Amino acid sequence: MIDVAESYLSELLRRLKIPPAQRDQLLKKFAESLELPQFFAELDAAIQESKTRILSLAEDWDGEGAKLYLEDSWLRAVDFLRKVAEKLWIDTGLQFNLPEILPGPQGSIDLHWKSPKFELLINFPEDPTEPTDVYGDNYEERVLKGTFEVEELLGVIAAWLKNYL
Amino acid sequence: MAEELPLNWPVEDIPDEDYLYMWVNSKLLIPLQAAPSEIPGEIFREHEGAMSTCWDKYATPSDALQWAKNPAENGIITLNVGDIRRIPPLEVVYAPDLIRRIQAHTNVYGVETKGKKSEIRVKLSRIASWKIAFEFDKKY
């Protein structure tokens, strides 16, 4: 998403006929202003750790016939996580507490946030044609629940998390 | 004399005030949390259409732990039957396992209901508590 922003700016400066040297300087200043905080390094580390932990689970890892996990399922969940982190940071300059990335039922992947202010669980099914299954609340009357296609999920979750940053 | 397998155990209704025990595989717990007091919703899942548990009328937490495939890799949680039934559409049905000879075996149906899977699992995690917490530094 940050790459997209940079390419839009580059194109805009080109159309405004800004000289190349000046254009490069402006782009450099723009990139510096977007310098990613340490949070994104921590997010990447958490994502990599979850890859090792979840994808190494063998068939019947729980002794009760559990399935192993497909890399594609894991990728859909962590790609979404990166996108929502970037969106929130670009929109608000804020970061959220890292969720847990966990092996869900039947080969699905869970993203789970739990804090004193709210709890949010997003389940990404193994079958990519199935919608995600979401439940979140603030332990009181504010509730988010339902199934969402991944395309609409980003806006829904970003809006929800903004309330608790 | 060889011990006889009972022909069946009678059908019984489980009262709301009773409790169920369920084993929790340590691979579902993030090691950094080591023996967490909180119970993640991820542990609640079905196997062959139901979530297996043990009724406390016919089992202790230690009994339930020994019935896990690898007891050293598990902990035990407990849930109140009435609290489970108050989470729609969950059902608690006594279902003794004649093959494994577990009289206490009980099924909870509905945990992976389409469109409510996440809600149900979050709500179950809030009514569950540890009976035998898994210790990550335990050697096995």
Short mmCIF file of C-alpha atoms in Angstrom, two decimals:
data_model
loop_
_atom_site.label_atom_id
_atom_site.label_comp_id
_atom_site.label_asym_id
_atom_site.label_seq_id
_atom_site.Cartn_x
_atom_site.Cartn_y
_atom_site.Cartn_z
CA MET A 1 0.00 0.00 0.00
CA ILE A 2 2.91 2.32 0.78
CA ASP A 3 4.45 1.36 -2.59
CA VAL A 4 1.18 2.34 -4.24
CA ALA A 5 1.24 5.74 -2.51
CA GLU A 6 4.82 6.34 -3.65
CA SER A 7 4.04 5.45 -7.25
CA TYR A 8 1.00 7.76 -7.27
CA LEU A 9 3.13 10.62 -5.96
CA SER A 10 5.84 9.92 -8.51
CA GLU A 11 3.28 10.03 -11.32
CA LEU A 12 1.71 13.23 -9.97
CA LEU A 13 5.09 14.98 -9.82
CA ARG A 14 5.87 13.84 -13.35
CA ARG A 15 2.60 15.24 -14.65
CA LEU A 16 3.26 18.52 -12.88
CA LYS A 17 6.54 18.59 -14.81
CA ILE A 18 8.63 18.80 -11.65
CA PRO A 19 12.32 18.48 -12.65
CA PRO A 20 13.75 14.99 -11.98
CA ALA A 21 16.27 16.08 -9.34
CA GLN A 22 13.59 17.93 -7.41
CA ARG A 23 11.19 15.05 -7.92
CA ASP A 24 13.70 12.61 -6.41
CA GLN A 25 14.20 14.88 -3.43
CA LEU A 26 10.49 15.14 -2.80
CA LEU A 27 10.06 11.38 -3.11
CA LYS A 28 12.91 10.83 -0.68
CA LYS A 29 11.30 13.20 1.84
CA PHE A 30 7.99 11.45 1.34
CA ALA A 31 9.58 8.03 2.01
CA GLU A 32 11.30 9.35 5.12
CA SER A 33 8.03 10.71 6.42
CA LEU A 34 6.56 7.24 5.99
CA GLU A 35 9.44 5.58 7.82
CA LEU A 36 7.90 2.48 9.25
CA PRO A 37 7.99 2.23 13.00
CA GLN A 38 9.49 -0.70 14.89
CA PHE A 39 5.99 -2.14 15.08
CA PHE A 40 6.23 -3.43 11.50
CA ALA A 41 9.46 -5.27 12.24
CA GLU A 42 7.74 -6.88 15.24
CA LEU A 43 4.75 -7.73 13.07
CA ASP A 44 6.97 -9.43 10.49
CA ALA A 45 8.77 -11.36 13.21
CA ALA A 46 5.44 -12.55 14.66
CA ILE A 47 4.28 -13.57 11.19
CA GLN A 48 7.44 -15.56 10.54
CA GLU A 49 7.22 -17.28 13.92
CA SER A 50 3.61 -18.27 13.23
CA LYS A 51 4.62 -19.75 9.87
CA THR A 52 7.10 -22.09 11.51
CA ARG A 53 4.75 -22.99 14.35
CA ILE A 54 1.59 -23.61 12.33
CA LEU A 55 2.90 -25.08 9.08
CA SER A 56 5.04 -27.59 10.96
CA LEU A 57 1.97 -29.23 12.52
CA ALA A 58 1.63 -32.69 10.99
CA GLU A 59 -1.55 -34.61 10.20
CA ASP A 60 -3.23 -35.72 13.46
CA TRP A 61 -1.05 -33.35 15.49
CA ASP A 62 -3.65 -33.27 18.30
CA GLY A 63 -4.17 -37.03 18.47
CA GLU A 64 -7.77 -36.60 17.36
CA GLY A 65 -7.43 -36.51 13.60
CA ALA A 66 -6.65 -32.81 13.14
CA LYS A 67 -5.70 -31.67 9.63
CA LEU A 68 -2.43 -30.11 8.71
CA TYR A 69 -2.37 -26.48 7.60
CA LEU A 70 -1.89 -25.22 4.05
CA GLU A 71 0.52 -22.38 3.38
CA ASP A 72 -2.14 -20.69 1.26
CA SER A 73 -4.51 -20.52 4.24
CA TRP A 74 -1.80 -19.01 6.42
CA LEU A 75 -0.83 -16.52 3.69
CA ARG A 76 -4.40 -15.23 3.33
CA ALA A 77 -4.57 -14.53 7.04
CA VAL A 78 -1.17 -12.84 7.38
CA ASP A 79 -1.57 -10.84 4.15
CA PHE A 80 -4.77 -9.46 5.59
CA LEU A 81 -3.02 -8.69 8.88
CA ARG A 82 -0.27 -6.72 7.12
CA LYS A 83 -2.83 -4.79 5.06
CA VAL A 84 -4.89 -3.77 8.07
CA ALA A 85 -1.73 -2.72 9.94
CA GLU A 86 -0.62 -0.56 6.99
CA LYS A 87 -4.07 0.93 6.51
CA LEU A 88 -4.41 1.90 10.15
CA TRP A 89 -0.94 3.38 10.24
CA ILE A 90 -1.48 5.40 7.03
CA ASP A 91 -4.97 6.57 8.09
CA THR A 92 -4.25 7.34 11.73
CA GLY A 93 -0.52 7.04 12.42
CA LEU A 94 -1.41 4.52 15.12
CA GLN A 95 -0.53 0.87 15.68
CA PHE A 96 -2.48 -1.94 17.28
CA ASN A 97 -1.31 -4.61 19.71
CA LEU A 98 -0.26 -7.65 17.74
CA PRO A 99 -2.90 -10.36 17.58
CA GLU A 100 -2.16 -14.03 18.10
CA ILE A 101 -1.92 -16.01 14.86
CA LEU A 102 -3.20 -19.48 15.66
CA PRO A 103 -4.19 -22.79 14.07
CA GLY A 104 -7.99 -22.77 13.85
CA PRO A 105 -10.40 -25.68 13.41
CA GLN A 106 -10.43 -27.79 10.22
CA GLY A 107 -7.30 -26.28 8.68
CA SER A 108 -8.42 -22.66 9.19
CA ILE A 109 -6.28 -19.83 10.59
CA ASP A 110 -7.34 -17.54 13.45
CA LEU A 111 -6.30 -13.97 14.14
CA HIS A 112 -7.14 -13.22 17.76
CA TRP A 113 -6.90 -9.85 19.54
CA LYS A 114 -7.61 -9.70 23.25
CA SER A 115 -7.13 -6.61 25.40
CA PRO A 116 -8.83 -5.06 28.41
CA LYS A 117 -10.87 -2.96 25.95
CA PHE A 118 -12.00 -5.54 23.41
CA GLU A 119 -11.72 -9.02 22.00
CA LEU A 120 -11.77 -9.84 18.29
CA LEU A 121 -11.51 -13.22 16.57
CA ILE A 122 -11.27 -13.54 12.78
CA ASN A 123 -11.28 -17.01 11.26
CA PHE A 124 -9.92 -17.59 7.74
CA PRO A 125 -11.30 -20.91 6.43
CA GLU A 126 -9.07 -23.35 4.59
CA ASP A 127 -11.39 -23.12 1.58
CA PRO A 128 -10.61 -19.73 -0.01
CA THR A 129 -14.12 -19.53 -1.50
CA GLU A 130 -15.68 -19.47 1.97
CA PRO A 131 -16.09 -16.13 3.76
CA THR A 132 -14.23 -15.22 6.93
CA ASP A 133 -16.09 -15.62 10.23
CA VAL A 134 -15.79 -12.71 12.65
CA TYR A 135 -16.74 -11.98 16.23
CA GLY A 136 -15.69 -9.01 18.32
CA ASP A 137 -17.02 -7.10 21.31
CA ASN A 138 -15.94 -4.58 23.92
CA TYR A 139 -17.28 -6.83 26.70
CA GLU A 140 -20.39 -4.67 26.74
CA GLU A 141 -22.93 -3.65 24.13
CA ARG A 142 -20.66 -3.00 21.16
CA VAL A 143 -20.52 -6.10 18.99
CA LEU A 144 -19.15 -6.93 15.56
CA LYS A 145 -20.15 -10.28 14.13
CA GLY A 146 -20.85 -12.06 10.89
CA THR A 147 -19.24 -13.47 7.79
CA PHE A 148 -17.35 -11.27 5.37
CA GLU A 149 -15.64 -11.75 2.04
CA VAL A 150 -11.97 -10.83 2.37
CA GLU A 151 -12.40 -7.82 0.04
CA GLU A 152 -14.85 -6.12 2.40
CA LEU A 153 -13.15 -7.30 5.59
CA LEU A 154 -10.31 -4.75 5.49
CA GLY A 155 -12.61 -1.74 5.84
CA VAL A 156 -14.76 -3.42 8.47
CA ILE A 157 -11.86 -4.45 10.70
CA ALA A 158 -9.91 -1.21 10.28
CA ALA A 159 -13.01 0.76 11.34
CA TRP A 160 -13.52 -1.51 14.35
CA LEU A 161 -9.89 -1.39 15.52
CA LYS A 162 -9.76 2.41 15.19
CA ASN A 163 -12.16 2.61 18.13
CA TYR A 164 -9.61 0.94 20.37
CA LEU A 165 -6.25 2.36 19.33
CA MET B 1 -12.32 -63.99 34.97
CA ALA B 2 -12.29 -61.54 32.04
CA GLU B 3 -13.86 -58.18 32.71
CA GLU B 4 -17.11 -57.89 30.80
CA LEU B 5 -17.85 -54.93 28.61
CA PRO B 6 -21.18 -53.44 29.68
CA LEU B 7 -23.86 -53.82 27.02
CA ASN B 8 -24.63 -50.17 27.35
CA TRP B 9 -24.71 -47.33 29.76
CA PRO B 10 -28.23 -45.89 30.20
CA VAL B 11 -29.23 -42.70 28.45
CA GLU B 12 -29.07 -39.81 30.92
CA ASP B 13 -29.80 -36.11 30.84
CA ILE B 14 -27.00 -33.96 32.14
CA PRO B 15 -28.25 -31.29 34.55
CA ASP B 16 -27.25 -27.69 33.97
CA GLU B 17 -25.45 -27.46 37.29
CA ASP B 18 -22.93 -30.18 36.36
CA TYR B 19 -19.54 -29.67 34.69
CA LEU B 20 -17.63 -31.05 31.75
CA TYR B 21 -13.88 -31.62 31.41
CA MET B 22 -12.06 -31.19 28.13
CA TRP B 23 -8.44 -31.81 27.19
CA VAL B 24 -6.41 -29.05 25.60
CA ASN B 25 -3.45 -29.89 23.38
CA SER B 26 -0.39 -27.80 24.22
CA LYS B 27 0.26 -27.10 20.54
CA LEU B 28 -2.75 -24.76 20.70
CA LEU B 29 -1.14 -22.67 23.43
CA ILE B 30 1.55 -20.16 22.58
CA PRO B 31 4.65 -21.10 24.64
CA LEU B 32 5.42 -17.55 25.71
CA GLN B 33 2.21 -17.47 27.67
CA ALA B 34 3.24 -20.53 29.72
CA ALA B 35 0.31 -21.84 31.80
CA PRO B 36 -1.93 -18.90 30.92
CA SER B 37 -4.90 -18.16 33.15
CA GLU B 38 -6.89 -17.26 30.04
CA ILE B 39 -8.13 -19.89 27.68
CA PRO B 40 -7.95 -19.13 23.94
CA GLY B 41 -11.04 -19.78 21.83
CA GLU B 42 -8.88 -21.68 19.36
CA ILE B 43 -8.98 -24.80 21.53
CA PHE B 44 -12.69 -25.35 20.92
CA ARG B 45 -13.19 -27.48 17.82
CA GLU B 46 -15.15 -30.44 16.57
CA HIS B 47 -13.93 -33.91 15.68
CA GLU B 48 -16.32 -35.97 13.57
CA GLY B 49 -19.17 -33.54 14.13
CA ALA B 50 -18.91 -32.82 17.85
CA MET B 51 -16.60 -31.53 20.55
CA SER B 52 -15.65 -34.36 22.93
CA THR B 53 -15.75 -33.82 26.66
CA CYS B 54 -16.17 -35.83 29.88
CA TRP B 55 -19.03 -35.47 32.35
CA ASP B 56 -17.84 -34.87 35.92
CA LYS B 57 -20.42 -37.37 37.21
CA TYR B 58 -18.24 -40.19 35.84
CA ALA B 59 -14.77 -38.66 35.67
CA THR B 60 -12.23 -36.62 37.55
CA PRO B 61 -9.90 -34.16 35.80
CA SER B 62 -7.09 -36.73 36.13
CA ASP B 63 -9.27 -39.40 34.50
CA ALA B 64 -9.99 -37.05 31.59
CA LEU B 65 -6.27 -36.29 31.18
CA GLN B 66 -5.39 -39.98 31.02
CA TRP B 67 -7.90 -40.49 28.19
CA ALA B 68 -6.03 -38.01 25.96
CA LYS B 69 -3.91 -39.73 23.27
CA ASN B 70 -0.77 -38.22 24.82
CA PRO B 71 -1.54 -36.99 28.36
CA ALA B 72 1.88 -35.33 28.76
CA GLU B 73 0.98 -32.94 25.92
CA ASN B 74 -2.37 -31.86 27.34
CA GLY B 75 -4.05 -29.83 30.06
CA ILE B 76 -7.68 -30.03 31.26
CA ILE B 77 -10.27 -27.27 31.35
CA THR B 78 -13.74 -27.30 32.84
CA LEU B 79 -17.03 -25.77 31.67
CA ASN B 80 -20.45 -25.56 33.32
CA VAL B 81 -23.15 -27.36 31.34
CA GLY B 82 -25.76 -24.63 31.84
CA ASP B 83 -23.33 -21.96 30.66
CA ILE B 84 -22.65 -23.98 27.52
CA ARG B 85 -26.36 -24.38 26.81
CA ARG B 86 -26.85 -20.61 27.12
CA ILE B 87 -24.68 -20.15 24.01
CA PRO B 88 -27.00 -20.82 21.05
CA PRO B 89 -27.13 -23.22 19.27
CA LEU B 90 -24.89 -25.44 21.44
CA GLU B 91 -26.24 -28.75 22.74
CA VAL B 92 -24.76 -30.99 25.41
CA VAL B 93 -25.55 -34.69 24.92
CA TYR B 94 -24.34 -37.57 27.06
CA ALA B 95 -22.71 -40.12 24.72
CA PRO B 96 -20.69 -42.84 26.52
CA ASP B 97 -17.92 -44.25 24.35
CA LEU B 98 -18.31 -48.04 24.34
CA ILE B 99 -15.27 -48.63 22.14
CA ARG B 100 -12.83 -46.69 24.31
CA ARG B 101 -14.85 -47.63 27.42
CA ILE B 102 -15.23 -44.04 28.58
CA GLN B 103 -18.50 -43.87 30.51
CA ALA B 104 -18.10 -40.12 31.02
CA HIS B 105 -17.89 -39.23 27.34
CA THR B 106 -20.18 -36.38 26.32
CA ASN B 107 -20.63 -34.53 23.04
CA VAL B 108 -21.10 -30.81 22.58
CA TYR B 109 -22.77 -30.12 19.23
CA GLY B 110 -22.75 -26.88 17.28
CA VAL B 111 -19.30 -25.47 18.06
CA GLU B 112 -18.48 -24.95 14.37
CA THR B 113 -21.90 -23.65 13.31
CA LYS B 114 -21.50 -21.79 10.02
CA GLY B 115 -21.48 -18.05 10.49
CA LYS B 116 -21.15 -18.29 14.28
CA LYS B 117 -17.90 -20.20 14.69
CA SER B 118 -15.91 -17.25 16.02
CA GLU B 119 -18.69 -16.02 18.30
CA ILE B 120 -19.21 -19.43 19.86
CA ARG B 121 -15.51 -19.99 20.47
CA VAL B 122 -15.02 -16.57 22.10
CA LYS B 123 -18.00 -17.19 24.39
CA LEU B 124 -16.80 -20.68 25.34
CA SER B 125 -13.38 -19.30 26.25
CA ARG B 126 -15.06 -16.89 28.66
CA ILE B 127 -16.89 -19.61 30.58
CA ALA B 128 -13.98 -22.07 30.72
CA SER B 129 -11.34 -22.38 33.42
CA TRP B 130 -8.27 -24.51 33.97
CA LYS B 131 -8.46 -27.64 36.09
CA ILE B 132 -5.04 -29.03 35.14
CA ALA B 133 -2.97 -26.30 33.50
CA PHE B 134 -0.37 -27.39 30.97
CA GLU B 135 3.19 -26.61 32.07
CA PHE B 136 5.53 -25.77 29.23
CA ASP B 137 8.64 -26.58 31.23
CA LYS B 138 7.41 -30.10 31.93
CA LYS B 139 9.79 -32.60 30.35
CA TYR B 140 8.36 -35.44 28.32
#
